[in-house]
Coordinates of C-alpha atoms in Angstrom, one line a residue:
M189 CA 90.5 63.6 -8.1
I190 CA 92.7 60.5 -8.0
L191 CA 92.0 59.9 -4.3
K192 CA 88.3 60.4 -4.9
K193 CA 88.2 57.9 -7.8
S194 CA 90.1 55.3 -5.7
Y195 CA 87.8 55.9 -2.8
I196 CA 84.7 55.3 -4.9
R197 CA 86.3 52.2 -6.5
D198 CA 87.2 50.7 -3.2
R199 CA 83.8 51.5 -1.7
I200 CA 81.9 50.0 -4.6
N201 CA 84.1 46.9 -4.7
S202 CA 83.8 46.2 -1.0
L203 CA 80.0 46.7 -1.1
V204 CA 79.5 44.3 -4.0
I205 CA 81.8 41.7 -2.5
N206 CA 79.9 41.8 0.7
F207 CA 76.7 41.3 -1.2
I208 CA 78.2 38.2 -2.9
F209 CA 79.5 36.9 0.5
K210 CA 75.9 36.8 1.8
F211 CA 75.5 33.7 -0.4
C212 CA 78.7 32.1 0.8
K213 CA 79.2 29.9 3.9
F214 CA 82.4 30.5 5.9
E215 CA 82.9 28.3 8.9
N216 CA 84.5 29.9 12.0
N217 CA 87.7 27.9 12.8
G218 CA 89.0 30.1 15.6
K219 CA 91.8 31.7 13.7
I220 CA 93.1 35.2 14.5
L221 CA 93.8 37.5 11.5
V222 CA 96.1 40.4 12.1
K223 CA 96.5 43.3 9.7
S224 CA 100.1 44.7 9.6
M225 CA 100.9 45.9 6.1
D226 CA 102.0 49.6 6.4
G227 CA 105.8 49.2 5.7
I228 CA 109.1 47.8 6.8
G229 CA 109.6 50.1 9.8
D230 CA 106.0 49.6 10.9
I231 CA 106.3 45.9 11.0
L232 CA 109.5 46.1 13.0
V233 CA 108.3 48.5 15.6
R234 CA 105.1 46.5 16.1
S235 CA 107.0 43.2 16.5
R236 CA 106.6 43.0 20.3
V237 CA 102.8 43.6 20.1
A238 CA 102.8 40.9 17.4
E239 CA 104.6 38.6 19.8
K240 CA 102.0 39.4 22.5
I241 CA 99.2 38.4 20.2
I242 CA 100.9 35.2 19.4
E243 CA 101.5 34.5 23.1
K244 CA 97.8 35.0 23.8
Y245 CA 96.2 33.0 21.0
G246 CA 99.0 30.5 20.0
K247 CA 101.2 30.7 17.0
E248 CA 99.2 28.1 15.1
N249 CA 96.1 30.3 15.3
V250 CA 97.6 33.7 14.4
Y251 CA 98.0 34.8 10.8
F252 CA 99.4 38.2 9.6
L253 CA 98.1 40.0 6.5
M254 CA 101.1 41.7 4.8
K255 CA 101.8 43.1 1.4
D256 CA 103.6 40.6 -0.8
H257 CA 106.8 42.6 -0.9
Y258 CA 107.0 42.5 2.9
K259 CA 106.1 38.9 3.2
N260 CA 109.8 37.7 3.4
L261 CA 110.3 40.0 6.4
G262 CA 107.2 38.6 8.2
E263 CA 108.4 35.0 7.5
F264 CA 111.9 35.9 8.8
L265 CA 110.3 37.1 12.0
E266 CA 108.6 33.6 12.1
Y267 CA 105.0 34.8 11.6
N268 CA 102.4 32.9 9.7
V269 CA 102.0 35.3 6.8
I270 CA 99.2 35.8 4.2
G271 CA 100.5 37.8 1.3
I272 CA 98.5 40.5 -0.3
P273 CA 99.5 40.8 -4.0
R274 CA 100.2 44.2 -5.5
K275 CA 97.2 45.8 -7.1
S276 CA 94.9 43.2 -5.7
E277 CA 92.8 45.9 -4.1
K278 CA 92.4 47.8 -7.4
S279 CA 91.0 45.0 -9.5
F280 CA 87.5 43.9 -8.5
F281 CA 87.9 40.3 -9.6
K282 CA 91.4 39.9 -8.0
R283 CA 90.1 41.4 -4.8
L284 CA 87.0 39.1 -4.8
K285 CA 89.2 36.1 -5.4
M286 CA 91.7 37.1 -2.7
M287 CA 89.1 37.9 0.0
Y288 CA 87.1 34.7 -0.8
E289 CA 90.2 32.6 -0.4
I290 CA 91.2 34.3 2.9
N291 CA 87.7 33.9 4.4
K292 CA 87.4 30.3 3.1
K293 CA 90.8 29.0 4.1
Y294 CA 91.2 30.8 7.4
S295 CA 87.7 31.7 8.5
P296 CA 88.9 33.9 11.2
K297 CA 87.1 34.4 14.6
K298 CA 88.9 37.7 15.1
F299 CA 90.3 40.4 12.9
L300 CA 92.8 42.6 14.7
N301 CA 94.0 45.8 12.9
I302 CA 97.3 46.9 14.5
E303 CA 97.9 49.7 12.0
F304 CA 97.4 53.4 12.8
G305 CA 94.5 53.7 10.3
N306 CA 91.6 51.8 8.7
D307 CA 90.8 50.9 5.1
S308 CA 88.5 48.7 3.0
I309 CA 90.1 45.4 4.0
V310 CA 88.1 45.4 7.2
A311 CA 84.8 45.4 5.1
N312 CA 85.4 42.1 3.5
I313 CA 86.8 40.0 6.3
V314 CA 84.1 37.7 7.7
A315 CA 84.7 37.4 11.5
E316 CA 82.8 37.5 14.8
D317 CA 85.0 40.3 16.2
K318 CA 86.8 43.0 14.3
I319 CA 88.9 45.4 16.5
G320 CA 91.1 48.3 15.6
V321 CA 91.7 52.0 15.7
R322 CA 88.9 54.3 14.4
D323 CA 90.0 56.3 11.4
N324 CA 88.3 59.6 11.0
S325 CA 90.0 60.6 7.8
Q326 CA 87.6 61.4 4.9
M327 CA 88.6 58.3 2.8
A328 CA 88.4 55.8 5.6
Q329 CA 85.7 56.9 7.9
C330 CA 83.0 54.8 6.3
Y331 CA 84.9 51.6 7.1
N332 CA 84.8 52.2 10.9
G333 CA 81.3 50.8 11.0
Y334 CA 82.6 47.3 10.1
Y335 CA 84.4 47.1 13.4
T336 CA 82.6 45.4 16.3
E337 CA 84.9 47.3 18.6
S338 CA 87.0 50.4 17.9
F339 CA 89.0 53.0 19.8
L340 CA 90.8 56.3 19.3
F341 CA 94.3 57.3 20.3
R342 CA 94.5 59.4 23.4
D343 CA 96.7 61.9 21.6
I344 CA 97.2 61.9 17.9
N345 CA 100.6 63.5 18.4
E346 CA 101.9 61.0 20.8
K347 CA 105.1 59.0 20.1
I348 CA 104.8 55.8 17.9
L349 CA 105.4 53.5 20.9
D350 CA 102.7 55.2 22.9
K351 CA 100.3 54.6 20.0
I352 CA 101.3 51.0 19.7
K353 CA 100.8 50.6 23.5
D354 CA 97.3 52.0 23.0
I355 CA 96.7 49.4 20.3
G356 CA 98.0 46.6 22.5
I357 CA 95.9 47.6 25.4
N358 CA 92.7 47.7 23.4
I359 CA 93.1 44.6 21.2
L360 CA 94.5 42.4 24.0
D361 CA 92.4 43.8 26.8
N362 CA 95.6 44.1 28.8
N363 CA 97.1 46.9 30.9
L364 CA 100.4 47.0 29.1
K365 CA 103.3 49.2 30.0
L366 CA 105.7 50.8 27.6
D367 CA 108.4 48.4 28.4
D368 CA 106.1 45.5 27.5
I369 CA 105.9 46.5 23.9
L370 CA 109.4 47.8 23.4
P371 CA 110.7 45.7 20.5
D372 CA 114.0 43.9 20.8
L373 CA 115.1 41.8 17.8
R374 CA 118.8 41.5 18.5
D375 CA 118.4 37.7 18.6
K376 CA 117.0 37.7 15.0
F377 CA 120.0 39.4 13.3
P378 CA 123.8 38.9 13.1
I379 CA 125.5 41.6 15.2
D380 CA 129.0 43.0 14.6
N381 CA 130.9 46.3 15.1
K382 CA 132.6 47.2 11.8
D383 CA 132.0 49.8 9.0
I384 CA 129.7 52.8 8.9
V385 CA 126.5 52.4 6.9
I386 CA 124.7 55.3 5.4
A387 CA 121.2 55.0 4.0
V388 CA 121.0 57.6 1.2
G389 CA 117.2 57.8 0.8
S390 CA 113.8 57.9 2.4
T391 CA 110.1 57.5 1.4
A392 CA 110.0 61.2 0.5
R393 CA 112.6 63.4 -1.2
N394 CA 112.0 66.3 1.2
R395 CA 113.3 64.1 4.0
V396 CA 116.7 63.7 2.4
C397 CA 119.5 66.3 2.5
S398 CA 121.6 67.3 -0.5
P399 CA 124.6 65.2 -1.3
L400 CA 126.6 68.4 -0.8
K401 CA 125.5 68.4 2.9
M402 CA 126.1 64.6 3.3
K403 CA 129.6 65.2 2.0
E404 CA 130.3 67.4 5.0
Y405 CA 128.9 64.8 7.4
I406 CA 131.0 62.1 5.9
E407 CA 134.1 64.2 6.3
E408 CA 133.4 64.3 10.0
I409 CA 132.9 60.6 10.1
F410 CA 136.3 60.0 8.6
K411 CA 137.9 62.3 11.2
I412 CA 136.5 60.2 14.1
Y413 CA 136.6 56.8 12.3
P414 CA 139.6 57.0 10.0
E415 CA 140.0 53.2 9.7
E416 CA 136.4 52.3 8.9
K417 CA 134.8 51.9 5.4
I418 CA 131.6 53.7 4.6
I419 CA 128.9 51.7 2.9
L420 CA 126.1 53.4 1.0
V421 CA 122.8 51.5 0.9
G422 CA 119.5 52.2 -0.8
N423 CA 117.5 51.3 -3.9
G424 CA 116.2 52.9 -7.1
N425 CA 117.6 55.2 -9.7
L426 CA 117.3 58.4 -7.5
Q427 CA 119.4 56.8 -4.7
K428 CA 121.9 55.4 -7.3
E429 CA 122.5 59.0 -8.5
Y430 CA 122.8 60.2 -5.0
A431 CA 125.5 57.6 -4.2
K432 CA 127.3 58.4 -7.4
K433 CA 127.4 62.1 -6.5
I434 CA 128.8 61.3 -3.0
I435 CA 131.7 59.3 -4.5
E436 CA 132.4 62.1 -7.0
L437 CA 132.5 64.6 -4.2
L438 CA 134.8 62.4 -2.1
P439 CA 137.2 60.7 -4.4
N440 CA 139.9 58.4 -3.0
K441 CA 137.9 57.7 0.1
K442 CA 136.9 54.3 1.5
I443 CA 133.3 54.5 0.3
I444 CA 131.6 51.5 -1.1
D445 CA 128.4 51.9 -3.2
F446 CA 125.9 49.1 -2.4
V447 CA 122.9 51.0 -3.7
D448 CA 120.6 48.6 -5.6
K449 CA 123.2 45.8 -5.0
T450 CA 121.5 44.1 -2.0
N451 CA 118.1 42.7 -1.3
L452 CA 116.2 43.8 1.9
M453 CA 117.7 41.1 4.2
E454 CA 121.2 41.7 3.0
A455 CA 120.8 45.5 3.6
F456 CA 119.5 44.6 7.1
E457 CA 122.6 42.5 7.8
L458 CA 124.9 45.4 6.7
V459 CA 123.2 47.6 9.2
T460 CA 123.2 45.2 12.1
K461 CA 126.9 44.3 11.6
S462 CA 127.9 48.0 11.4
K463 CA 129.6 50.1 14.0
L464 CA 127.3 53.0 13.2
F465 CA 124.3 53.8 11.0
V466 CA 123.4 57.2 9.5
G467 CA 120.2 57.9 7.7
F468 CA 116.8 59.6 7.4
E469 CA 113.4 58.3 8.4
S470 CA 113.3 54.8 6.9
G471 CA 112.9 51.2 7.6
L472 CA 116.6 50.9 8.3
Y473 CA 116.4 53.6 10.9
N474 CA 113.7 51.6 12.6
L475 CA 115.9 48.5 12.3
C476 CA 118.5 50.3 14.4
F477 CA 115.8 51.0 16.9
V478 CA 114.7 47.4 17.3
T479 CA 118.3 45.9 17.3
R480 CA 119.8 48.5 19.7
K481 CA 122.3 49.5 16.9
K482 CA 123.9 52.9 17.3
G483 CA 122.7 55.4 14.8
I484 CA 122.1 59.0 13.8
G485 CA 118.7 60.0 12.4
L486 CA 118.5 63.1 10.3
F487 CA 115.1 64.8 10.6
R488 CA 113.4 67.9 9.4
D489 CA 111.7 68.0 12.8
T490 CA 112.9 65.8 15.7
S491 CA 109.5 66.2 17.5
V492 CA 107.7 64.0 15.1
P493 CA 106.2 60.8 16.5
F494 CA 108.5 58.4 14.6
A495 CA 111.8 59.9 15.9
H496 CA 112.6 57.3 18.6
E497 CA 113.9 58.8 21.9
V498 CA 116.4 56.1 23.1
P499 CA 120.0 56.2 24.2
W500 CA 121.4 54.3 21.2
L501 CA 119.9 56.7 18.6
K502 CA 120.7 60.4 18.2
N503 CA 118.1 62.4 16.3
I504 CA 119.3 65.7 15.0
G505 CA 117.3 68.4 13.3
P506 CA 117.8 71.8 11.7
S507 CA 119.3 74.8 13.5
E508 CA 117.1 77.7 14.4
K509 CA 118.7 79.7 11.7
I510 CA 118.0 78.2 8.3
D511 CA 121.1 77.6 6.2
I512 CA 120.6 78.9 2.7
S513 CA 124.2 78.2 1.6
I514 CA 123.2 74.8 0.1
K515 CA 121.6 75.2 -3.3
D516 CA 120.4 71.9 -4.8
E517 CA 117.5 71.7 -7.2
D518 CA 117.1 68.0 -6.6
Y519 CA 117.1 68.2 -2.8
P520 CA 115.9 71.8 -2.1
D521 CA 114.3 71.3 1.3
E522 CA 115.9 74.1 3.5
R523 CA 115.1 72.4 6.8
I524 CA 116.8 69.1 6.2
N525 CA 119.7 70.9 4.6
S526 CA 120.1 73.1 7.7
I527 CA 121.2 70.3 10.1
S528 CA 124.6 71.8 11.1
V529 CA 127.9 69.9 10.8
E530 CA 128.5 70.9 14.5
S531 CA 125.4 69.0 15.7
F532 CA 126.3 66.0 13.5
K533 CA 129.8 66.0 15.0
K534 CA 128.4 66.2 18.5
A535 CA 126.2 63.2 17.9
L536 CA 129.1 61.3 16.5
E537 CA 131.2 62.0 19.6
E538 CA 128.3 61.1 22.0
L539 CA 127.8 57.7 20.3
K540 CA 131.5 56.8 20.0

């Protein structure tokens, strides 16, 4: 019901705003508007395609639409960023004001959607060309008609980089190869080789193993890296409790709790300066991918599209036999809790 209400709200808002815009004059000034708002990891892994767009149209002409809380990351990557305020899409008047200002100030010639889906934003951008992936989900299907050119992925189960390559080929009209869009942001971040960083959370709780299991992994880390400190990073009350539990389970160990004590860019620096990263599917895992930082990704299923298959990352998943020895009401997912200590130890040794 919530999804249905939000769909009806967005649909009505976009239709009414379009009607109002019929009485407005927006002059085309040749700007290119790029939608890249999904999340931290999505911005990072799309960075090479973003650079390709800038190379083609010129930095002064390309502007990126990003949610306000990711704006600092976009600016750090030296993009021209247009921030989308929180809740601006829910309020009709805030949305009308935002979309009017975007169209009036930037008057884009092209709107390029480099995300994996479509939404109501495309409806209220006034541009000669609107290009992006066609989204056939129930909530977004109606917005496909606002594209002047759209395309489908060759395989919905293909890896993330293959999907980004498809986007690059279609929006740039260029026969790109996978290497052409492989992101490399090592020159953007300070690099070092000290400490072990563990990200203790993810976007969903069922992607995170029990602290009882993490304790076992950390004990293996200390066996191989006895001189290194372990730094716990994350944000929010849930992850603060997770870190607290880890420290209780492993007293007198060199473990530093940085959960909720860093901003995004400070957490990034801890990761890029580390000797090794350990974590679940998250923006920090994707940071390792784009900076060639050694890391171990813990996954419920290593075949998922967002598990990067590169030499500097080891993705480990559950054993064939589900481990039912871990009982944790807060983190009950049996698959993520069934990643064996042996497979974790093997990954550590291979990355050393």
